[in-house]
Amino acid sequence: TWEILKSIVYGGLLESIASLGIVTSSASSDATTLNILVLSLANLIGGLFILVHNIWDLKSEQPRTSNETNARVDRYYQVLGKREHFYLHVFIAILSFIIFGLVPPVVYAFTFTESNNKDLKLAAVAGASAICITLLSIGKAYIQRPNTYLKTVLHYLSTGALTSVVSYLAGELVKELIEKLGWFDTKRSSFTLLLPEMSVEKPRFGSY
């Protein structure tokens, strides 16, 4: 049970914050609900490979002797548990990664579908993500020593809130900047990159 909780926290906590940032930045740039869902799923699939790679690196890392206490320190055991339970750790971490990573895009996609109000959708996403981050940070505080519940929860909640705000502002500012520079003609059916010194004109009849 102890190692399962460690694996859940390892797989879900940071991904919950990262997925929240992707949804808020995409929504602020006026991406459609479908595009937000697709981008989040693509990020989730790519992140799975990084997650497995990180766990594998932890397993490959040999225990070291601490210079302060002269005791053997095994980071894999500290983070996940016993090495012989490696495949269990990978399975639980991947499952947690997928579940908590899907919460922000799924909540955004399937709440307030009739009004399609972006602000209400983002509020629902923020509430659901706050619950997930709180639960996971409580779990992290429980498995670490000393148990600093309030400090750990506030740390990750503030990190999630800061990530959400910065992502939202960044998406909005980048969108406005691209529109001012005129790099993409959004009125056309397909995006066309326009360099500053180039102009596109329609040919006039009788000009040849």
Coordinates of N, CA and C in Angstrom, one line a residue:
T1 N 0.8 -1.2 0.0 CA 0.0 0.0 0.0 C 0.9 1.3 0.0
W2 N 1.9 1.2 0.8 CA 2.8 2.4 0.8 C 3.4 2.7 -0.5
E3 N 3.9 1.6 -1.2 CA 4.5 1.8 -2.5 C 3.5 2.2 -3.6
I4 N 2.3 1.7 -3.5 CA 1.3 2.1 -4.5 C 1.0 3.6 -4.3
L5 N 0.9 4.1 -3.1 CA 0.7 5.5 -2.9 C 1.8 6.3 -3.4
K6 N 3.1 5.9 -3.2 CA 4.2 6.6 -3.8 C 4.1 6.6 -5.3
S7 N 3.7 5.5 -6.0 CA 3.6 5.5 -7.4 C 2.5 6.4 -7.9
I8 N 1.4 6.4 -7.2 CA 0.3 7.3 -7.6 C 0.7 8.8 -7.6
V9 N 1.4 9.2 -6.5 CA 1.9 10.6 -6.4 C 2.9 10.9 -7.4
Y10 N 3.8 9.9 -7.7 CA 4.9 10.2 -8.6 C 4.3 10.4 -10.0
G11 N 3.3 9.6 -10.4 CA 2.8 9.6 -11.7 C 1.8 10.8 -11.9
G12 N 1.1 11.2 -10.9 CA 0.0 12.1 -11.1 C 0.2 13.5 -10.7
L13 N 1.0 13.8 -9.7 CA 1.1 15.1 -9.2 C 1.5 16.2 -10.2
L14 N 2.7 16.0 -10.7 CA 3.2 17.0 -11.7 C 2.5 17.0 -13.0
E15 N 2.0 15.9 -13.4 CA 1.2 15.8 -14.6 C -0.1 16.6 -14.5
S16 N -0.7 16.5 -13.3 CA -2.0 17.3 -13.1 C -1.7 18.8 -13.2
I17 N -0.6 19.3 -12.8 CA -0.3 20.7 -12.9 C 0.1 21.0 -14.4
A18 N 0.8 20.1 -15.0 CA 1.2 20.4 -16.4 C 0.0 20.4 -17.3
S19 N -0.9 19.4 -17.1 CA -2.1 19.4 -18.0 C -3.0 20.6 -17.7
L20 N -3.1 21.1 -16.5 CA -3.8 22.3 -16.2 C -3.2 23.5 -17.0
G21 N -1.9 23.6 -17.1 CA -1.3 24.7 -17.8 C -1.6 24.6 -19.3
I22 N -1.6 23.4 -19.9 CA -1.9 23.2 -21.3 C -3.3 23.7 -21.7
V23 N -4.2 23.3 -20.8 CA -5.6 23.6 -21.1 C -5.9 25.1 -21.0
T24 N -5.3 25.8 -19.9 CA -5.5 27.2 -19.8 C -4.8 28.0 -20.9
S25 N -3.6 27.6 -21.3 CA -2.9 28.4 -22.3 C -3.7 28.2 -23.7
S26 N -4.2 27.0 -23.9 CA -4.9 26.8 -25.2 C -6.2 27.5 -25.2
A27 N -6.9 27.5 -24.1 CA -8.2 28.2 -24.0 C -8.0 29.7 -24.2
S28 N -6.9 30.3 -23.6 CA -6.7 31.7 -23.7 C -6.4 32.2 -25.1
S29 N -5.9 31.3 -25.9 CA -5.6 31.6 -27.3 C -6.8 31.3 -28.2
D30 N -8.0 31.1 -27.6 CA -9.2 30.9 -28.4 C -9.2 29.6 -29.2
A31 N -8.5 28.6 -28.7 CA -8.5 27.3 -29.4 C -9.9 26.6 -29.2
T32 N -10.4 25.8 -30.1 CA -11.7 25.2 -30.0 C -11.5 24.1 -28.9
T33 N -12.7 23.6 -28.4 CA -12.7 22.6 -27.4 C -12.1 21.3 -28.0
L34 N -12.3 21.0 -29.3 CA -11.8 19.8 -29.9 C -10.2 19.9 -29.9
N35 N -9.7 21.1 -30.3 CA -8.3 21.3 -30.4 C -7.6 21.2 -29.0
I36 N -8.3 21.7 -28.0 CA -7.7 21.6 -26.6 C -7.7 20.2 -26.2
L37 N -8.7 19.4 -26.5 CA -8.7 18.0 -26.2 C -7.6 17.2 -26.9
V38 N -7.5 17.5 -28.2 CA -6.5 16.8 -29.0 C -5.0 17.2 -28.5
L39 N -4.8 18.5 -28.2 CA -3.5 18.9 -27.7 C -3.1 18.2 -26.4
S40 N -4.1 18.2 -25.5 CA -3.9 17.6 -24.2 C -3.6 16.1 -24.3
L41 N -4.3 15.4 -25.2 CA -4.1 14.0 -25.4 C -2.7 13.7 -26.0
A42 N -2.3 14.6 -27.0 CA -1.0 14.4 -27.6 C 0.1 14.6 -26.6
N43 N -0.1 15.6 -25.7 CA 0.9 15.9 -24.6 C 0.9 14.7 -23.7
L44 N -0.2 14.1 -23.4 CA -0.3 13.0 -22.5 C 0.5 11.8 -23.0
I45 N 0.3 11.5 -24.3 CA 1.0 10.4 -24.9 C 2.5 10.6 -25.0
G46 N 2.9 11.8 -25.3 CA 4.3 12.1 -25.3 C 4.9 12.0 -23.9
G47 N 4.2 12.5 -22.9 CA 4.6 12.5 -21.6 C 4.8 11.1 -21.0
L48 N 4.0 10.1 -21.5 CA 4.2 8.7 -21.0 C 5.6 8.2 -21.2
F49 N 6.1 8.5 -22.4 CA 7.5 8.0 -22.7 C 8.5 8.6 -21.7
I50 N 8.3 9.9 -21.4 CA 9.2 10.6 -20.5 C 9.1 10.0 -19.1
L51 N 7.9 9.7 -18.7 CA 7.6 9.1 -17.4 C 8.3 7.8 -17.2
V52 N 8.1 6.9 -18.2 CA 8.8 5.6 -18.2 C 10.3 5.7 -18.2
H53 N 10.8 6.6 -19.0 CA 12.2 6.8 -19.1 C 12.8 7.3 -17.7
N54 N 12.1 8.2 -17.1 CA 12.5 8.7 -15.8 C 12.6 7.5 -14.7
I55 N 11.5 6.7 -14.7 CA 11.5 5.6 -13.8 C 12.6 4.6 -14.1
W56 N 12.8 4.4 -15.4 CA 13.9 3.5 -15.7 C 15.3 4.0 -15.3
D57 N 15.5 5.3 -15.4 CA 16.7 5.9 -15.0 C 16.9 5.8 -13.5
L58 N 15.8 5.9 -12.7 CA 15.8 5.8 -11.3 C 16.3 4.3 -10.9
K59 N 15.7 3.4 -11.7 CA 16.1 2.0 -11.4 C 17.5 1.7 -11.8
S60 N 18.0 2.3 -12.8 CA 19.4 2.1 -13.2 C 20.4 2.8 -12.3
E61 N 20.0 3.8 -11.6 CA 20.9 4.5 -10.7 C 21.2 3.7 -9.5
Q62 N 22.5 3.5 -9.2 CA 22.9 2.7 -8.1 C 22.9 3.5 -6.8
P63 N 22.6 2.8 -5.7 CA 22.7 3.4 -4.4 C 24.0 4.0 -4.1
R64 N 24.0 5.2 -3.5 CA 25.3 5.9 -3.2 C 25.4 6.1 -1.7
T65 N 26.6 6.4 -1.3 CA 26.9 6.6 0.1 C 26.9 8.1 0.4
S66 N 26.1 8.5 1.4 CA 25.9 9.9 1.8 C 27.2 10.4 2.4
N67 N 27.7 11.6 2.0 CA 28.9 12.1 2.6 C 28.6 12.6 4.1
E68 N 27.4 12.9 4.4 CA 27.1 13.4 5.7 C 26.9 12.3 6.8
T69 N 26.2 11.3 6.4 CA 25.9 10.2 7.4 C 26.6 8.9 7.1
N70 N 27.3 8.8 5.9 CA 28.0 7.6 5.5 C 27.1 6.4 5.4
A71 N 25.8 6.7 5.2 CA 24.8 5.7 5.0 C 24.5 5.5 3.5
R72 N 24.0 4.3 3.1 CA 23.7 4.0 1.7 C 22.3 4.7 1.4
V73 N 22.3 5.5 0.3 CA 21.1 6.2 -0.1 C 20.6 5.6 -1.4
D74 N 19.4 5.2 -1.4 CA 18.8 4.6 -2.7 C 17.7 5.5 -3.1
R75 N 17.8 6.3 -4.1 CA 16.8 7.2 -4.5 C 15.6 6.5 -5.0
Y76 N 15.8 5.4 -5.7 CA 14.6 4.6 -6.2 C 13.7 4.2 -5.0
Y77 N 14.3 3.7 -3.9 CA 13.6 3.3 -2.8 C 12.9 4.5 -2.1
Q78 N 13.5 5.6 -2.1 CA 12.9 6.8 -1.5 C 11.7 7.3 -2.3
V79 N 11.8 7.2 -3.6 CA 10.8 7.7 -4.5 C 9.6 6.7 -4.7
L80 N 10.0 5.5 -4.9 CA 8.9 4.5 -5.3 C 8.9 3.3 -4.4
G81 N 10.0 2.8 -3.9 CA 9.9 1.6 -3.0 C 11.0 0.6 -3.4
K82 N 10.7 -0.7 -3.2 CA 11.6 -1.8 -3.5 C 11.8 -2.0 -5.0
R83 N 13.0 -2.2 -5.4 CA 13.3 -2.4 -6.8 C 12.6 -3.6 -7.4
E84 N 12.4 -4.7 -6.6 CA 11.8 -5.9 -7.2 C 10.3 -5.7 -7.5
H85 N 9.8 -4.6 -7.1 CA 8.4 -4.2 -7.5 C 8.3 -3.2 -8.6
F86 N 9.4 -3.2 -9.4 CA 9.5 -2.2 -10.5 C 8.3 -2.2 -11.5
Y87 N 7.8 -3.3 -11.9 CA 6.7 -3.4 -12.9 C 5.4 -2.9 -12.3
L88 N 5.2 -3.2 -11.0 CA 4.1 -2.7 -10.3 C 4.1 -1.1 -10.2
H89 N 5.3 -0.6 -9.9 CA 5.5 0.8 -9.8 C 5.2 1.5 -11.2
V90 N 5.7 0.9 -12.2 CA 5.5 1.5 -13.6 C 4.0 1.5 -13.9
F91 N 3.3 0.4 -13.7 CA 1.9 0.3 -14.0 C 1.1 1.3 -13.3
I92 N 1.3 1.4 -12.0 CA 0.5 2.3 -11.1 C 0.8 3.8 -11.5
A93 N 2.1 4.1 -11.8 CA 2.5 5.4 -12.1 C 1.9 5.8 -13.5
I94 N 1.9 4.9 -14.4 CA 1.3 5.2 -15.7 C -0.2 5.4 -15.6
L95 N -0.9 4.6 -14.8 CA -2.3 4.7 -14.6 C -2.7 6.0 -13.9
S96 N -1.9 6.4 -12.9 CA -2.1 7.7 -12.3 C -1.8 8.9 -13.2
F97 N -0.8 8.8 -14.0 CA -0.4 9.8 -15.0 C -1.6 10.0 -15.9
I98 N -2.2 9.0 -16.5 CA -3.2 9.1 -17.4 C -4.5 9.7 -16.8
I99 N -4.9 9.1 -15.6 CA -6.1 9.6 -15.0 C -6.1 11.0 -14.6
F100 N -5.0 11.4 -13.9 CA -4.9 12.8 -13.4 C -4.6 13.8 -14.6
G101 N -3.9 13.3 -15.6 CA -3.6 14.1 -16.7 C -4.8 14.4 -17.6
L102 N -5.8 13.5 -17.5 CA -7.0 13.6 -18.3 C -8.1 14.5 -17.7
V103 N -7.9 14.7 -16.4 CA -9.0 15.5 -15.7 C -9.2 16.9 -16.2
P104 N -8.2 17.7 -16.4 CA -8.4 19.1 -17.0 C -9.0 19.1 -18.3
P105 N -8.5 18.4 -19.4 CA -9.2 18.4 -20.7 C -10.6 17.8 -20.7
V106 N -10.8 16.8 -20.0 CA -12.1 16.1 -20.0 C -13.1 17.0 -19.3
V107 N -12.7 17.7 -18.2 CA -13.7 18.6 -17.5 C -14.0 19.8 -18.4
Y108 N -12.9 20.3 -19.1 CA -13.2 21.4 -20.0 C -14.1 21.0 -21.2
A109 N -13.9 19.8 -21.7 CA -14.7 19.4 -22.8 C -16.2 19.1 -22.5
F110 N -16.4 18.6 -21.3 CA -17.8 18.1 -21.1 C -18.5 18.9 -20.0
T111 N -18.1 20.1 -19.7 CA -18.8 20.9 -18.8 C -19.3 22.2 -19.6
F112 N -20.5 22.6 -19.2 CA -21.1 23.8 -19.8 C -21.1 23.7 -21.4
T113 N -21.5 22.5 -21.8 CA -21.5 22.2 -23.3 C -22.6 23.1 -24.0
E114 N -23.7 23.4 -23.4 CA -24.7 24.2 -24.0 C -24.3 25.6 -24.2
S115 N -23.8 26.3 -23.2 CA -23.4 27.7 -23.3 C -22.0 27.8 -23.9
N116 N -21.2 26.8 -23.7 CA -19.8 26.8 -24.2 C -19.1 28.1 -23.7
N117 N -19.4 28.4 -22.5 CA -18.7 29.6 -21.9 C -17.3 29.3 -21.5
K118 N -16.3 29.9 -22.1 CA -14.9 29.6 -21.8 C -14.6 29.8 -20.3
D119 N -15.0 31.0 -19.8 CA -14.7 31.3 -18.4 C -15.3 30.3 -17.4
L120 N -16.5 29.9 -17.7 CA -17.1 28.9 -16.8 C -16.4 27.5 -16.9
K121 N -16.0 27.2 -18.1 CA -15.3 25.9 -18.3 C -13.9 26.0 -17.6
L122 N -13.2 27.1 -17.7 CA -11.9 27.2 -17.0 C -12.1 27.2 -15.5
A123 N -13.2 27.8 -15.0 CA -13.4 27.7 -13.5 C -13.7 26.3 -13.1
A124 N -14.4 25.5 -13.9 CA -14.6 24.1 -13.5 C -13.3 23.3 -13.6
V125 N -12.5 23.6 -14.6 CA -11.2 23.0 -14.7 C -10.3 23.3 -13.5
A126 N -10.3 24.6 -13.1 CA -9.5 25.0 -11.9 C -9.9 24.3 -10.6
G127 N -11.3 24.2 -10.5 CA -11.8 23.5 -9.3 C -11.4 22.1 -9.2
A128 N -11.6 21.4 -10.4 CA -11.3 19.9 -10.4 C -9.8 19.7 -10.2
S129 N -9.0 20.6 -10.8 CA -7.5 20.4 -10.7 C -7.1 20.7 -9.3
A130 N -7.7 21.7 -8.6 CA -7.3 22.0 -7.2 C -7.6 20.8 -6.3
I131 N -8.7 20.1 -6.6 CA -9.0 18.9 -5.8 C -8.0 17.8 -6.0
C132 N -7.6 17.6 -7.3 CA -6.7 16.6 -7.6 C -5.3 16.9 -7.0
I133 N -4.9 18.1 -7.1 CA -3.5 18.5 -6.6 C -3.5 18.5 -5.1
T134 N -4.6 18.8 -4.4 CA -4.7 18.8 -3.0 C -4.6 17.3 -2.5
L135 N -5.3 16.4 -3.1 CA -5.3 15.0 -2.7 C -3.9 14.4 -2.9
L136 N -3.3 14.7 -4.1 CA -2.0 14.1 -4.4 C -0.9 14.7 -3.5
S137 N -1.0 16.0 -3.2 CA 0.0 16.6 -2.3 C -0.2 16.1 -0.8
I138 N -1.4 15.8 -0.4 CA -1.6 15.2 0.9 C -0.9 13.9 0.9
G139 N -1.1 13.1 -0.2 CA -0.4 11.8 -0.3 C 1.1 11.9 -0.2
K140 N 1.6 12.9 -0.9 CA 3.1 13.2 -0.9 C 3.6 13.5 0.5
A141 N 2.8 14.4 1.2 CA 3.2 14.7 2.6 C 3.1 13.5 3.5
Y142 N 2.2 12.6 3.2 CA 2.0 11.4 4.1 C 3.2 10.5 4.0
I143 N 3.8 10.3 2.8 CA 4.9 9.3 2.6 C 6.2 9.9 2.8
Q144 N 6.4 11.2 3.0 CA 7.7 11.8 3.3 C 7.8 12.1 4.8
R145 N 9.1 12.3 5.2 CA 9.4 12.6 6.6 C 10.2 13.8 6.6
P146 N 9.9 14.8 7.5 CA 8.7 14.8 8.4 C 7.4 15.2 7.6
N147 N 6.3 14.9 8.2 CA 5.0 15.1 7.5 C 4.6 16.6 7.7
T148 N 4.8 17.3 6.6 CA 4.5 18.8 6.6 C 3.3 18.9 5.7
Y149 N 2.1 18.6 6.2 CA 0.9 18.6 5.3 C 0.6 20.0 4.7
L150 N 0.5 21.0 5.6 CA 0.0 22.3 5.2 C 1.0 22.9 4.2
K151 N 2.3 22.8 4.5 CA 3.4 23.3 3.7 C 3.4 22.7 2.3
T152 N 3.3 21.4 2.3 CA 3.3 20.6 1.0 C 2.1 21.0 0.2
V153 N 0.9 21.0 0.8 CA -0.3 21.3 0.0 C -0.3 22.7 -0.5
L154 N 0.1 23.7 0.3 CA 0.2 25.1 -0.2 C 1.2 25.2 -1.3
H155 N 2.3 24.5 -1.1 CA 3.4 24.6 -2.2 C 2.8 24.2 -3.5
Y156 N 2.2 23.0 -3.6 CA 1.7 22.5 -4.9 C 0.5 23.2 -5.4
L157 N -0.4 23.7 -4.5 CA -1.5 24.5 -4.9 C -1.1 25.8 -5.5
S158 N -0.1 26.4 -4.9 CA 0.4 27.7 -5.4 C 1.1 27.5 -6.7
T159 N 1.8 26.4 -6.8 CA 2.5 26.1 -8.1 C 1.5 25.9 -9.2
G160 N 0.4 25.2 -8.9 CA -0.6 25.0 -9.9 C -1.3 26.3 -10.3
A161 N -1.6 27.1 -9.3 CA -2.2 28.4 -9.6 C -1.3 29.3 -10.4
L162 N -0.1 29.4 -10.0 CA 0.9 30.2 -10.8 C 1.1 29.7 -12.2
T163 N 1.1 28.4 -12.4 CA 1.2 27.8 -13.7 C 0.0 28.1 -14.6
S164 N -1.2 28.0 -14.0 CA -2.4 28.3 -14.7 C -2.4 29.8 -15.1
V165 N -2.1 30.7 -14.2 CA -2.2 32.2 -14.5 C -1.1 32.5 -15.6
V166 N 0.1 32.0 -15.4 CA 1.2 32.4 -16.4 C 0.8 31.8 -17.8
S167 N 0.3 30.5 -17.8 CA 0.0 29.9 -19.1 C -1.2 30.6 -19.8
Y168 N -2.1 31.1 -19.0 CA -3.3 31.8 -19.6 C -2.8 33.2 -20.2
L169 N -2.0 33.9 -19.4 CA -1.5 35.2 -19.9 C -0.5 35.0 -21.1
A170 N 0.3 34.0 -21.1 CA 1.2 33.7 -22.2 C 0.5 33.4 -23.4
G171 N -0.6 32.5 -23.3 CA -1.4 32.2 -24.5 C -2.0 33.4 -25.1
E172 N -2.6 34.3 -24.2 CA -3.3 35.5 -24.7 C -2.3 36.4 -25.4
L173 N -1.1 36.6 -24.7 CA -0.1 37.6 -25.3 C 0.5 37.1 -26.6
V174 N 0.8 35.8 -26.7 CA 1.3 35.3 -27.9 C 0.3 35.4 -29.1
K175 N -0.9 35.1 -28.8 CA -2.0 35.2 -29.8 C -2.1 36.7 -30.3
E176 N -2.1 37.6 -29.4 CA -2.2 39.0 -29.8 C -1.0 39.5 -30.6
L177 N 0.2 39.0 -30.2 CA 1.4 39.3 -30.9 C 1.4 38.8 -32.3
I178 N 1.0 37.6 -32.5 CA 1.0 37.0 -33.8 C 0.0 37.7 -34.7
E179 N -1.2 38.1 -34.1 CA -2.2 38.8 -34.9 C -1.7 40.2 -35.3
K180 N -1.0 40.9 -34.4 CA -0.4 42.2 -34.8 C 0.7 42.1 -35.9
L181 N 1.5 41.1 -35.8 CA 2.5 40.9 -36.8 C 2.0 40.5 -38.1
G182 N 0.8 39.9 -38.1 CA 0.1 39.5 -39.4 C 0.8 38.3 -40.0
W183 N 1.4 37.4 -39.2 CA 2.1 36.3 -39.7 C 1.1 35.2 -40.3
F184 N -0.1 35.2 -39.7 CA -1.1 34.2 -40.2 C -2.4 34.9 -40.6
D185 N -2.9 34.6 -41.8 CA -4.2 35.1 -42.2 C -5.3 34.2 -41.8
T186 N -5.9 34.6 -40.6 CA -6.9 33.7 -40.0 C -8.2 33.8 -40.8
K187 N -8.4 34.7 -41.8 CA -9.6 34.7 -42.5 C -9.6 33.7 -43.6
R188 N -8.5 33.1 -44.0 CA -8.5 32.1 -45.0 C -8.8 30.8 -44.4
S189 N -9.1 29.8 -45.3 CA -9.5 28.5 -44.8 C -8.3 27.7 -44.2
S190 N -7.1 28.0 -44.7 CA -5.9 27.4 -44.2 C -4.9 28.6 -43.9
F191 N -4.1 28.3 -42.9 CA -3.1 29.3 -42.4 C -2.0 29.5 -43.4
T192 N -1.7 30.8 -43.6 CA -0.7 31.2 -44.6 C 0.3 32.1 -43.9
L193 N 1.6 31.7 -43.9 CA 2.6 32.5 -43.2 C 3.0 33.6 -44.1
L194 N 2.9 34.8 -43.7 CA 3.2 36.0 -44.4 C 4.5 36.7 -43.9
L195 N 5.5 36.9 -44.6 CA 6.7 37.6 -44.2 C 6.4 39.1 -44.3
P196 N 7.1 39.9 -43.4 CA 6.8 41.3 -43.4 C 6.9 42.0 -44.7
E197 N 7.9 41.6 -45.6 CA 8.1 42.3 -46.8 C 7.3 41.8 -48.0
M198 N 6.4 40.8 -47.7 CA 5.6 40.2 -48.8 C 4.2 40.6 -48.6
S199 N 3.5 40.7 -49.7 CA 2.1 41.0 -49.7 C 1.4 40.1 -50.8
V200 N 0.2 39.8 -50.5 CA -0.6 38.9 -51.4 C -1.7 39.8 -52.0
E201 N -1.7 39.9 -53.4 CA -2.7 40.6 -54.1 C -3.4 39.7 -55.1
K202 N -4.6 40.0 -55.3 CA -5.4 39.3 -56.3 C -5.1 39.9 -57.7
P203 N -4.9 39.0 -58.7 CA -4.6 39.5 -60.0 C -5.9 40.2 -60.6
R204 N -5.7 41.3 -61.3 CA -6.8 42.0 -61.9 C -6.9 41.6 -63.4
F205 N -8.2 41.5 -63.8 CA -8.5 41.2 -65.2 C -8.0 42.3 -66.1
G206 N -7.5 41.9 -67.2 CA -7.0 42.8 -68.2 C -5.7 43.4 -67.9
S207 N -5.0 42.9 -66.9 CA -3.7 43.5 -66.5 C -2.5 42.8 -67.2
Y208 N -2.8 41.8 -68.1 CA -1.8 41.2 -68.8 C -1.8 41.6 -70.3

